[in-house]
Short mmCIF file of C-alpha atoms in Angstrom, two decimals:
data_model
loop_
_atom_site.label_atom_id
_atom_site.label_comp_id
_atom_site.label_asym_id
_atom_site.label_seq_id
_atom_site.Cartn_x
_atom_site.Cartn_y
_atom_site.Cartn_z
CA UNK A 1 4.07 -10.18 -47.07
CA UNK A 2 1.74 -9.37 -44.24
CA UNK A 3 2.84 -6.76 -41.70
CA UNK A 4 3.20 -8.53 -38.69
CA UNK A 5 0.43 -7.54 -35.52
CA UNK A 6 1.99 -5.25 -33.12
CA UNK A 7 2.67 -7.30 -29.27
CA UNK A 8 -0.16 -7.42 -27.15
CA UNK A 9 -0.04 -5.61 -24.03
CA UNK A 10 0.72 -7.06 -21.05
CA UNK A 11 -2.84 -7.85 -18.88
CA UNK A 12 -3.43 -6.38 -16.04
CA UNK A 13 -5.76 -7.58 -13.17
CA UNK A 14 -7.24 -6.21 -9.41
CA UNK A 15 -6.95 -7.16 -6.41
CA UNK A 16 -8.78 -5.30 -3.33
CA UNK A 17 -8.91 -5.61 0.33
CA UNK A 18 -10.67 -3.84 3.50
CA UNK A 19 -14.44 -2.62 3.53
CA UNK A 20 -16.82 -3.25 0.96
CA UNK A 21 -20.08 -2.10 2.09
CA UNK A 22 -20.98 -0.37 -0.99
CA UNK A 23 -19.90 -3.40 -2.82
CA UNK A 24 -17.03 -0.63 -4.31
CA UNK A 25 -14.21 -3.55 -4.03
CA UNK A 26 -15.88 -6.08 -5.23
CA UNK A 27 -19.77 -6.55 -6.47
CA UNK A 28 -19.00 -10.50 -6.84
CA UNK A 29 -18.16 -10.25 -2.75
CA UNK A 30 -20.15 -10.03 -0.01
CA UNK A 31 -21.10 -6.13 1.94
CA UNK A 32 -18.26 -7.15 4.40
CA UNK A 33 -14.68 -6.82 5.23
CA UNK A 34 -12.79 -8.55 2.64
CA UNK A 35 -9.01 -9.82 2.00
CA UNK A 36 -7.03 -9.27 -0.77
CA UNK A 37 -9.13 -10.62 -3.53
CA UNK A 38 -8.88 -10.54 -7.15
CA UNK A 39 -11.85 -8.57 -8.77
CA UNK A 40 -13.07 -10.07 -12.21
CA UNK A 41 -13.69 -7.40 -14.74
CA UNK A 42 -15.63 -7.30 -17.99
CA UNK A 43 -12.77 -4.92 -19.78
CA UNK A 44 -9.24 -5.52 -19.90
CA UNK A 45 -7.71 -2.95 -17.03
CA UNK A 46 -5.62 -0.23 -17.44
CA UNK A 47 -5.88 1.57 -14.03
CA UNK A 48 -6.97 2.98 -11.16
CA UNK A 49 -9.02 6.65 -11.89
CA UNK A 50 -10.66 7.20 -8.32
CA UNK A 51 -12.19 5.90 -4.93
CA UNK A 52 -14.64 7.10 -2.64
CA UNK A 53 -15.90 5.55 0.23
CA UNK A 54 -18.71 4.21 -1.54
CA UNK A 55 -17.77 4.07 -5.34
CA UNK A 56 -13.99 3.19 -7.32
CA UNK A 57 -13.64 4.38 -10.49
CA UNK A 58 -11.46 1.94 -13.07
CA UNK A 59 -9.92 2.68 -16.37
CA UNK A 60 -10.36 0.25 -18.96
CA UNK A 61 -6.99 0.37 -22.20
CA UNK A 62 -8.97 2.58 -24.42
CA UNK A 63 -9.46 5.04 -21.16
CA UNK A 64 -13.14 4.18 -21.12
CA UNK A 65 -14.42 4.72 -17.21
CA UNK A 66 -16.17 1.87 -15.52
CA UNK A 67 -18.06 2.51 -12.08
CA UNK A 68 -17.97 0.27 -9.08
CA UNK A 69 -20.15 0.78 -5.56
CA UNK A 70 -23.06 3.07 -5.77
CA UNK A 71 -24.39 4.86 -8.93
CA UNK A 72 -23.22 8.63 -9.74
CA UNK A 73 -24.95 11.28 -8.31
CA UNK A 74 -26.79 8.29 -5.81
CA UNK A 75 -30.16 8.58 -3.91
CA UNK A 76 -30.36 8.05 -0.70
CA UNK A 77 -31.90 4.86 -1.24
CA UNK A 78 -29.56 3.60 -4.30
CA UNK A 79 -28.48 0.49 -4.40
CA UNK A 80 -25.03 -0.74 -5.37
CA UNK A 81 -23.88 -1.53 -8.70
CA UNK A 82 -24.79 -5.74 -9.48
CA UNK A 83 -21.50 -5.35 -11.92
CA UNK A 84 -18.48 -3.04 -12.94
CA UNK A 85 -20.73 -0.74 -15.17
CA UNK A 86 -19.29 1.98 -17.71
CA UNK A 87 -19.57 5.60 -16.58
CA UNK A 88 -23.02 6.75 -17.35
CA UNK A 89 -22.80 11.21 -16.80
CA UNK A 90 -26.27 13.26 -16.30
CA UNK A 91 -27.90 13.04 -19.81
CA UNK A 92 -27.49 17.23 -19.56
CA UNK A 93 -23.85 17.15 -18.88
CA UNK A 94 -22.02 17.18 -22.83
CA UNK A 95 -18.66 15.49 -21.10
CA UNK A 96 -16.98 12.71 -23.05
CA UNK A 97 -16.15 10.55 -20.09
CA UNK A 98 -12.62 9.21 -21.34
CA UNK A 99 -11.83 13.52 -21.18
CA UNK A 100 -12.12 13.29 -17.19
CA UNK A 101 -8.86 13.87 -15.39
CA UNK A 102 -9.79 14.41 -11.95
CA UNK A 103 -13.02 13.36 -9.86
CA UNK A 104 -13.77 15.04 -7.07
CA UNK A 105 -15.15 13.51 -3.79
CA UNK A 106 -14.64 11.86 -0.43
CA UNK A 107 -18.05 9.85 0.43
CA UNK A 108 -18.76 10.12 -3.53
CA UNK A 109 -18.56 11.34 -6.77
CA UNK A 110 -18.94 15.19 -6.42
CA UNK A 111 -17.54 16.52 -9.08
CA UNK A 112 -15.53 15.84 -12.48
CA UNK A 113 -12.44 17.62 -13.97
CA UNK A 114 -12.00 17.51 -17.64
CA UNK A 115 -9.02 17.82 -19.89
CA UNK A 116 -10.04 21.35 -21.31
CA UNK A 117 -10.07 22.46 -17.59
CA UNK A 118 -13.89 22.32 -16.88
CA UNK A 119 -15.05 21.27 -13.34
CA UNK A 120 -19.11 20.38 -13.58
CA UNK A 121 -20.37 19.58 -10.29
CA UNK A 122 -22.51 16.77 -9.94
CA UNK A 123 -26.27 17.68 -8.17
CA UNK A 124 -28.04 14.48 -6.12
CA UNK A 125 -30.46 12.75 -7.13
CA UNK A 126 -29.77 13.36 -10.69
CA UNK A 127 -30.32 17.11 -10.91
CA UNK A 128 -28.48 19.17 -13.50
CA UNK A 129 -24.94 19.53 -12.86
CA UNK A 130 -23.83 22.88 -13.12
CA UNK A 131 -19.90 23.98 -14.30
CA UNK A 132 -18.16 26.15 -11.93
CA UNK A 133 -16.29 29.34 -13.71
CA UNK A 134 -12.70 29.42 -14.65
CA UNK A 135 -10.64 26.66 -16.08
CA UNK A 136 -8.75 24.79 -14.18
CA UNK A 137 -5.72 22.32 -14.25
CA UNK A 138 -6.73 20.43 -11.30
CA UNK A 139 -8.60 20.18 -8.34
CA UNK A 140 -8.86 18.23 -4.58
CA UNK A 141 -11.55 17.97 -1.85
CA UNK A 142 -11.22 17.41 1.48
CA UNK A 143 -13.24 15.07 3.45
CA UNK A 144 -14.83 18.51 5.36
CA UNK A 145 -15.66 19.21 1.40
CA UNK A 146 -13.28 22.36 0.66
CA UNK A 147 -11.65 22.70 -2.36
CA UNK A 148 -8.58 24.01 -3.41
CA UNK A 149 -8.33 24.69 -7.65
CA UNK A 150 -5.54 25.11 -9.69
CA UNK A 151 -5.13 27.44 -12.41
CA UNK A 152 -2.88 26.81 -15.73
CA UNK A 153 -0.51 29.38 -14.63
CA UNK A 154 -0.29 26.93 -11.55
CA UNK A 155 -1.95 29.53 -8.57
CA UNK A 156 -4.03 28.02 -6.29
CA UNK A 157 -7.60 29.47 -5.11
CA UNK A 158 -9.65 27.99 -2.12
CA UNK A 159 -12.99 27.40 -2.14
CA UNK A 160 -15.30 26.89 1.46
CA UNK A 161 -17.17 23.98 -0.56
CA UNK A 162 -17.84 22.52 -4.24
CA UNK A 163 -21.19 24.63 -4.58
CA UNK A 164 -20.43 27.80 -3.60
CA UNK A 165 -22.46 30.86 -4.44
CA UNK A 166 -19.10 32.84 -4.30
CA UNK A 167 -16.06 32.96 -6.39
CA UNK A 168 -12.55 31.21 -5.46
CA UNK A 169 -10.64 33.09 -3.61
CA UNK A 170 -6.44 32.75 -4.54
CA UNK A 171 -4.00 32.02 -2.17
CA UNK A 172 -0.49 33.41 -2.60
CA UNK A 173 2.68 30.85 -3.31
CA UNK A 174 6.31 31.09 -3.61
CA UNK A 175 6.29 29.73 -7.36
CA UNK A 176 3.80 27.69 -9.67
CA UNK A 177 2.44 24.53 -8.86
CA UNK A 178 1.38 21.81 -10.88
CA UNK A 179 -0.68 18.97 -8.95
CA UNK A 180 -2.90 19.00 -5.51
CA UNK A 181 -3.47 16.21 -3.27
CA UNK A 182 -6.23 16.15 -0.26
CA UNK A 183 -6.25 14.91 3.11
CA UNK A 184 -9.15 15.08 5.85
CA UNK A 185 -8.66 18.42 6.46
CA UNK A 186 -5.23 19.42 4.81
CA UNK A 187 -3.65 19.50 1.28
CA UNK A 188 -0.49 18.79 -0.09
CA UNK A 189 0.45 21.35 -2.83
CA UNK A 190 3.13 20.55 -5.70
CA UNK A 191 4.89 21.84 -8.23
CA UNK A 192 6.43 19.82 -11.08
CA UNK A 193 8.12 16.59 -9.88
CA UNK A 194 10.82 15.90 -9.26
CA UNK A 195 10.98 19.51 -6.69
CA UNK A 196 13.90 20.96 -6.28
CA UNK A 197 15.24 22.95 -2.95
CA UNK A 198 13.99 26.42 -4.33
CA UNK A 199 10.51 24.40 -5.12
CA UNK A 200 9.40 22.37 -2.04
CA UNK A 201 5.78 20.74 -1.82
CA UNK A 202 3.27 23.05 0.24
CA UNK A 203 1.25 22.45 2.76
CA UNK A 204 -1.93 23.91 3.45
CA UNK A 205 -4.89 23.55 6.11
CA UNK A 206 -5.52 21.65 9.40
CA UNK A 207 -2.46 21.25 11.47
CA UNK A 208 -3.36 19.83 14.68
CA UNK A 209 -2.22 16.13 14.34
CA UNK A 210 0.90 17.66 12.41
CA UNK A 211 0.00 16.72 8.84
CA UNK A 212 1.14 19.56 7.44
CA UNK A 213 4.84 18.71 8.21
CA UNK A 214 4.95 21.90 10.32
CA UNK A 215 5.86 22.61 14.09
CA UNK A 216 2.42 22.88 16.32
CA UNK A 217 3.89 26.96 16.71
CA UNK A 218 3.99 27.80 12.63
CA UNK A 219 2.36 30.59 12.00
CA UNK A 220 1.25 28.88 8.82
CA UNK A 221 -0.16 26.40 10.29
CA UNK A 222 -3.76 26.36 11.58
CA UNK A 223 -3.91 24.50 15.12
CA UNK A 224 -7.30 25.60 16.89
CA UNK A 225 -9.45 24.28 14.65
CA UNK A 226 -10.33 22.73 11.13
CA UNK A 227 -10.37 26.45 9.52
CA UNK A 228 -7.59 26.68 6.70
CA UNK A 229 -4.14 27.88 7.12
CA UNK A 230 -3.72 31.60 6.29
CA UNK A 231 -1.37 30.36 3.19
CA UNK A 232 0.48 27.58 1.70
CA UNK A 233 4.05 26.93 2.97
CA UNK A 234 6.64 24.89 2.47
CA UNK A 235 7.18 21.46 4.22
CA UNK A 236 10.93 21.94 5.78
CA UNK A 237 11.74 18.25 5.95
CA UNK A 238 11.21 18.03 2.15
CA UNK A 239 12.84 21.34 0.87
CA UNK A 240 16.64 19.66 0.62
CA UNK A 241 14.91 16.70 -1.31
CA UNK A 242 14.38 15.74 -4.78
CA UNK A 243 10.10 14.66 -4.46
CA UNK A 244 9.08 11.65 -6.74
CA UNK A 245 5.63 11.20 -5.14
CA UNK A 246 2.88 12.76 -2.77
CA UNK A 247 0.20 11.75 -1.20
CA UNK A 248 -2.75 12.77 1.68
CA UNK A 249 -5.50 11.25 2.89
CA UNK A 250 -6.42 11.16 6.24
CA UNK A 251 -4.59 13.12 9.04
CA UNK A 252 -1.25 11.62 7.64
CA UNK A 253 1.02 12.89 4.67
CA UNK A 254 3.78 11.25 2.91
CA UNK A 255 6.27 11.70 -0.08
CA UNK A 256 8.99 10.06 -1.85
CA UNK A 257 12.39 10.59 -2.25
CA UNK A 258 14.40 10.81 -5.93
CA UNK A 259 16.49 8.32 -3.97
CA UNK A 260 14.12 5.92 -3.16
CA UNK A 261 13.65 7.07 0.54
CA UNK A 262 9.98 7.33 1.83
CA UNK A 263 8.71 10.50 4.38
CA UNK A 264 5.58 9.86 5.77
CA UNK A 265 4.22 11.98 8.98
CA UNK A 266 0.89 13.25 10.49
CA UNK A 267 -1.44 10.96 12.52
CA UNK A 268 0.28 12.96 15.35
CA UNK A 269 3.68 12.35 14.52
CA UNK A 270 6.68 14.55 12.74
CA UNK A 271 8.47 13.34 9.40
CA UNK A 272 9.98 10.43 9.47
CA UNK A 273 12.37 8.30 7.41
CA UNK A 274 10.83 5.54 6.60
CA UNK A 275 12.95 2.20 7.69
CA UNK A 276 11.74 -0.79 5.98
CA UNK A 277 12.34 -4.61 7.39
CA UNK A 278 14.65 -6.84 5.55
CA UNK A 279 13.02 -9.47 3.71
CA UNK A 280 13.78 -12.86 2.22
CA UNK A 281 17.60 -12.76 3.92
CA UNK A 282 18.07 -9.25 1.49
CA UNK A 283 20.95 -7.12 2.92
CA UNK A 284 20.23 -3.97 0.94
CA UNK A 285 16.97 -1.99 1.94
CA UNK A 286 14.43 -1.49 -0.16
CA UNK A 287 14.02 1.11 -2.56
CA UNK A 288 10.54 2.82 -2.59
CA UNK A 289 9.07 4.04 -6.06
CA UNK A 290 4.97 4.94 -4.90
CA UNK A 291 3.03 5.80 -1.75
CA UNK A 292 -0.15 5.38 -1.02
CA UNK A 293 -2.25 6.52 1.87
CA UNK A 294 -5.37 5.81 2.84
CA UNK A 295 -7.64 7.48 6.41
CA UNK A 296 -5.79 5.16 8.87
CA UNK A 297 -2.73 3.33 6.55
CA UNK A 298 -0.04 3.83 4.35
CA UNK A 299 0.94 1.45 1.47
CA UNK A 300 4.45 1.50 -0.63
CA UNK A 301 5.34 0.08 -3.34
CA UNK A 302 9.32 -1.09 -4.07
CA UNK A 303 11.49 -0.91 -6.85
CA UNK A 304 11.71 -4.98 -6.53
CA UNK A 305 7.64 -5.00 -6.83
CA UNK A 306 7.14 -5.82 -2.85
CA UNK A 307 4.26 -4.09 -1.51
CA UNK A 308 4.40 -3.10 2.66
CA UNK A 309 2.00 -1.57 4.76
CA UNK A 310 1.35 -0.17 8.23
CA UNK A 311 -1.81 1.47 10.24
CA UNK A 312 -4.77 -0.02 10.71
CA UNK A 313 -5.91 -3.38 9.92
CA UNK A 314 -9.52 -2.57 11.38
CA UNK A 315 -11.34 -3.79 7.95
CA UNK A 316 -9.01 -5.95 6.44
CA UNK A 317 -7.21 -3.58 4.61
CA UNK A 318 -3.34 -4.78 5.14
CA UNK A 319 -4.63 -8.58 4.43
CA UNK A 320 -2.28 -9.24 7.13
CA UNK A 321 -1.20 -12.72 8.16
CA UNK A 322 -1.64 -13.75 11.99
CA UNK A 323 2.12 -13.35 12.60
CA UNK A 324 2.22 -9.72 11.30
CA UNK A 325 -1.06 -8.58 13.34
CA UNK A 326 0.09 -6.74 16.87
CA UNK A 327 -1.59 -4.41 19.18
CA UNK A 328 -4.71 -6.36 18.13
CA UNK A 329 -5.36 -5.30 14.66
CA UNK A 330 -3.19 -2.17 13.62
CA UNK A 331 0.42 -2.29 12.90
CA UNK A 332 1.87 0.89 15.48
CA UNK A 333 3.68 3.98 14.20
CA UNK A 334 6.79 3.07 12.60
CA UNK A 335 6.11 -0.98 12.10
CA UNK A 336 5.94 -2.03 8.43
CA UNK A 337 5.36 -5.58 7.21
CA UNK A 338 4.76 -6.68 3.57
CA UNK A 339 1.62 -7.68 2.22
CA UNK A 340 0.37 -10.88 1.36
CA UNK A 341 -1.04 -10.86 -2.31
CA UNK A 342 -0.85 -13.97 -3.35
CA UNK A 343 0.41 -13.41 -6.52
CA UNK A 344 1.03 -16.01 -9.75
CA UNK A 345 3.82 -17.05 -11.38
CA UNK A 346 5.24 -14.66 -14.04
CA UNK A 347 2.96 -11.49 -11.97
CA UNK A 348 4.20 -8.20 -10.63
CA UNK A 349 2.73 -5.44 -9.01
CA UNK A 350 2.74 -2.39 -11.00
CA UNK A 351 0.42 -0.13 -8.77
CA UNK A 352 -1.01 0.64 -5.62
CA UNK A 353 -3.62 2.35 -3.96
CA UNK A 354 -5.15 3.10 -0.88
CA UNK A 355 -8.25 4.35 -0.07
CA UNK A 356 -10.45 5.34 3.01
CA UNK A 357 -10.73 1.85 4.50
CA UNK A 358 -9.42 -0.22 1.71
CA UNK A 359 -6.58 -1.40 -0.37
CA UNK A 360 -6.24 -1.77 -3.88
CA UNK A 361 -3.33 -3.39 -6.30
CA UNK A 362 -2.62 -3.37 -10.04
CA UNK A 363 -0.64 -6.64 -11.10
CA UNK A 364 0.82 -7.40 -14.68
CA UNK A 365 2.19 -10.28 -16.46
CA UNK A 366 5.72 -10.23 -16.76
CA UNK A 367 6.61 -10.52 -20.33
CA UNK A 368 9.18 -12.91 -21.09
CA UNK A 369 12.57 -11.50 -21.47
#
């Protein structure tokens, strides 16, 4: 009797939206703003890994890397990628790309994480790329190009930029943290998720459009100038909640709630709860499971697969239709609508992403029941 073949996994496919100059979205679309647009790919998708402005890196099911945009470690004069291309690392660098867990960068690639907890930073033009000491659990860069490193006992240490000729100096915490997220010129420190009340996300850095979820007169906070805070602190809107999901990008912060309830704040303003429009003659409002933000919007994803956004539509990047799109192109502070993906029959979104100036979304078949 032959052993019957295990089920095969549901597919997966991408859609993108905003600017693709680098041809990072898309290589089949033009250098321009685009919509949302599904991407064809040469390898059956499992995720999203990374995105810089100028290259998005995808995961493939057997966790395989494949490079979109520009090449890694690009001359000034490179060219972008004709096709989704697997990860090609310096011939010098002994990494085994499916072993990267973090890469580092906010224009490009900069620098790559591995499992073991070795960070090699990537030289330009195709120089040797050189390992910076320690091991590390993870790592973020901002778009002014510090870094803030994690150890494995979870303490953070700050670094002025990738390349530094001097060692990382550690910044002192309340308790262990476990994951880092970067913003413009802040970061969003975390321990295990779901927090707790006696474990609150951090903030730490630039605090002068109030990304750090702090008042303007914290003495955490740093508010003459880009320079980093003097240390981590906690984010008091967030310290009586149960925290799901973080992110930062941008001068804007967000998290979400064990409950479902999405925080987002920066960009000027203080937290706020976010209130989501009824849809489709619904009486019960939505339940948020992911956040995304990008340098000037915020994507969320619902438990009922509905993806919303608000910010700017400058590039394309909500895909919104002509009745959404007020105050010319942006959606204001506070105004949500939901995207228009275009999905199939039998699809659900099972991801989101936002980058710089674009949009991305993971959809899967729904299996039959």
């Amino acid at each position: 009797m032959s052993t019957p073949l295990p089920p095969r996994p549901p597919r997966r496919r991408l859609l993108a939206s905003g600017l693709n100059s680098f041809l990072s979205l898309s290589p089949s679309h033009p250098p321009e703003p685009i919509p949302f647009t599904h991407v064809p790919l040469p390898f059956e998708l499992a995720s999203l890994a990374a995105t810089t402005l100028s290259q998005t890196v995808l995961l493939d099911t057997t966790g395989h890397p494949h490079l979109l945009g520009l090449p890694l470690s690009p001359s000034s004069t490179a060219s972008p990628l004709p096709a989704p291309t697997p990860l090609a690392l310096p011939s010098s660098l002994a990494v085994d790309p499916t072993q990267i867990t973090r890469y580092l960068g906010s224009d490009h690639i900069l620098g790559v994480l591995t499992s073991s907890g070795e960070l090699w930073v990537l030289s330009p033009e195709g120089g040797h790329p050189t390992r910076l000491e320690g091991k590390w659990q993870d790592a973020a860069i901002d778009e002014r190009g510090e870094v803030l490193l994690l150890s494995f006992n979870g303490k953070p240490y700050h670094l002025p930029f990738l390349s530094s000729p001097n060692p990382p100096t550690p910044l002192p915490t309340p308790y262990p943290l476990q994951t880092l997220h970067a913003g413009a010129a802040h970061f969003l420190l975390s321990p295990s998720l779901p927090t707790s009340p006696a474990h609150a996300p951090l903030s730490f850095g630039d605090n002068r459009y109030l990304q750090l979820g702090l008042s303007s007169s914290s003495p955490s906070s740093s508010t003459s100038g880009p320079s980093p805070a003097s240390e981590p602190a906690p984010v008091p809107a967030l310290q009586a909640l149960k925290v799901t999901r973080l992110s930062a990008a941008g001068h804007r912060s967000a998290a979400v709630s064990e409950g479902g309830d999405c925080f987002v704040w920066g960009a000027g303003e203080g937290v706020e709860r976010i209130e989501l429009p009824f849809v489709d003659g619904e009486e019960e409002e939505e339940e948020v499971v992911e956040v995304s933000c990008g340098a000037e919007h915020v994507l969320l994803l619902t438990a009922s697969g509905k993806v919303f956004g608000s910010g700017s539509h400058q590039f394309n990047q909500l895909s919104l239709p002509p009745s959404e799109r007020v105050q010319g192109m942006d959606l204001s502070a506070g105004e949500w609508a939901e995207l228009n993906l275009g999905l199939g029959m039998g699809e659900r979104v099972v991801g989101i992403w936002a980058g710089r100036w674009a949009s991305w979304v993971v959809v899967e078949e729904v299996g039959e029941e």
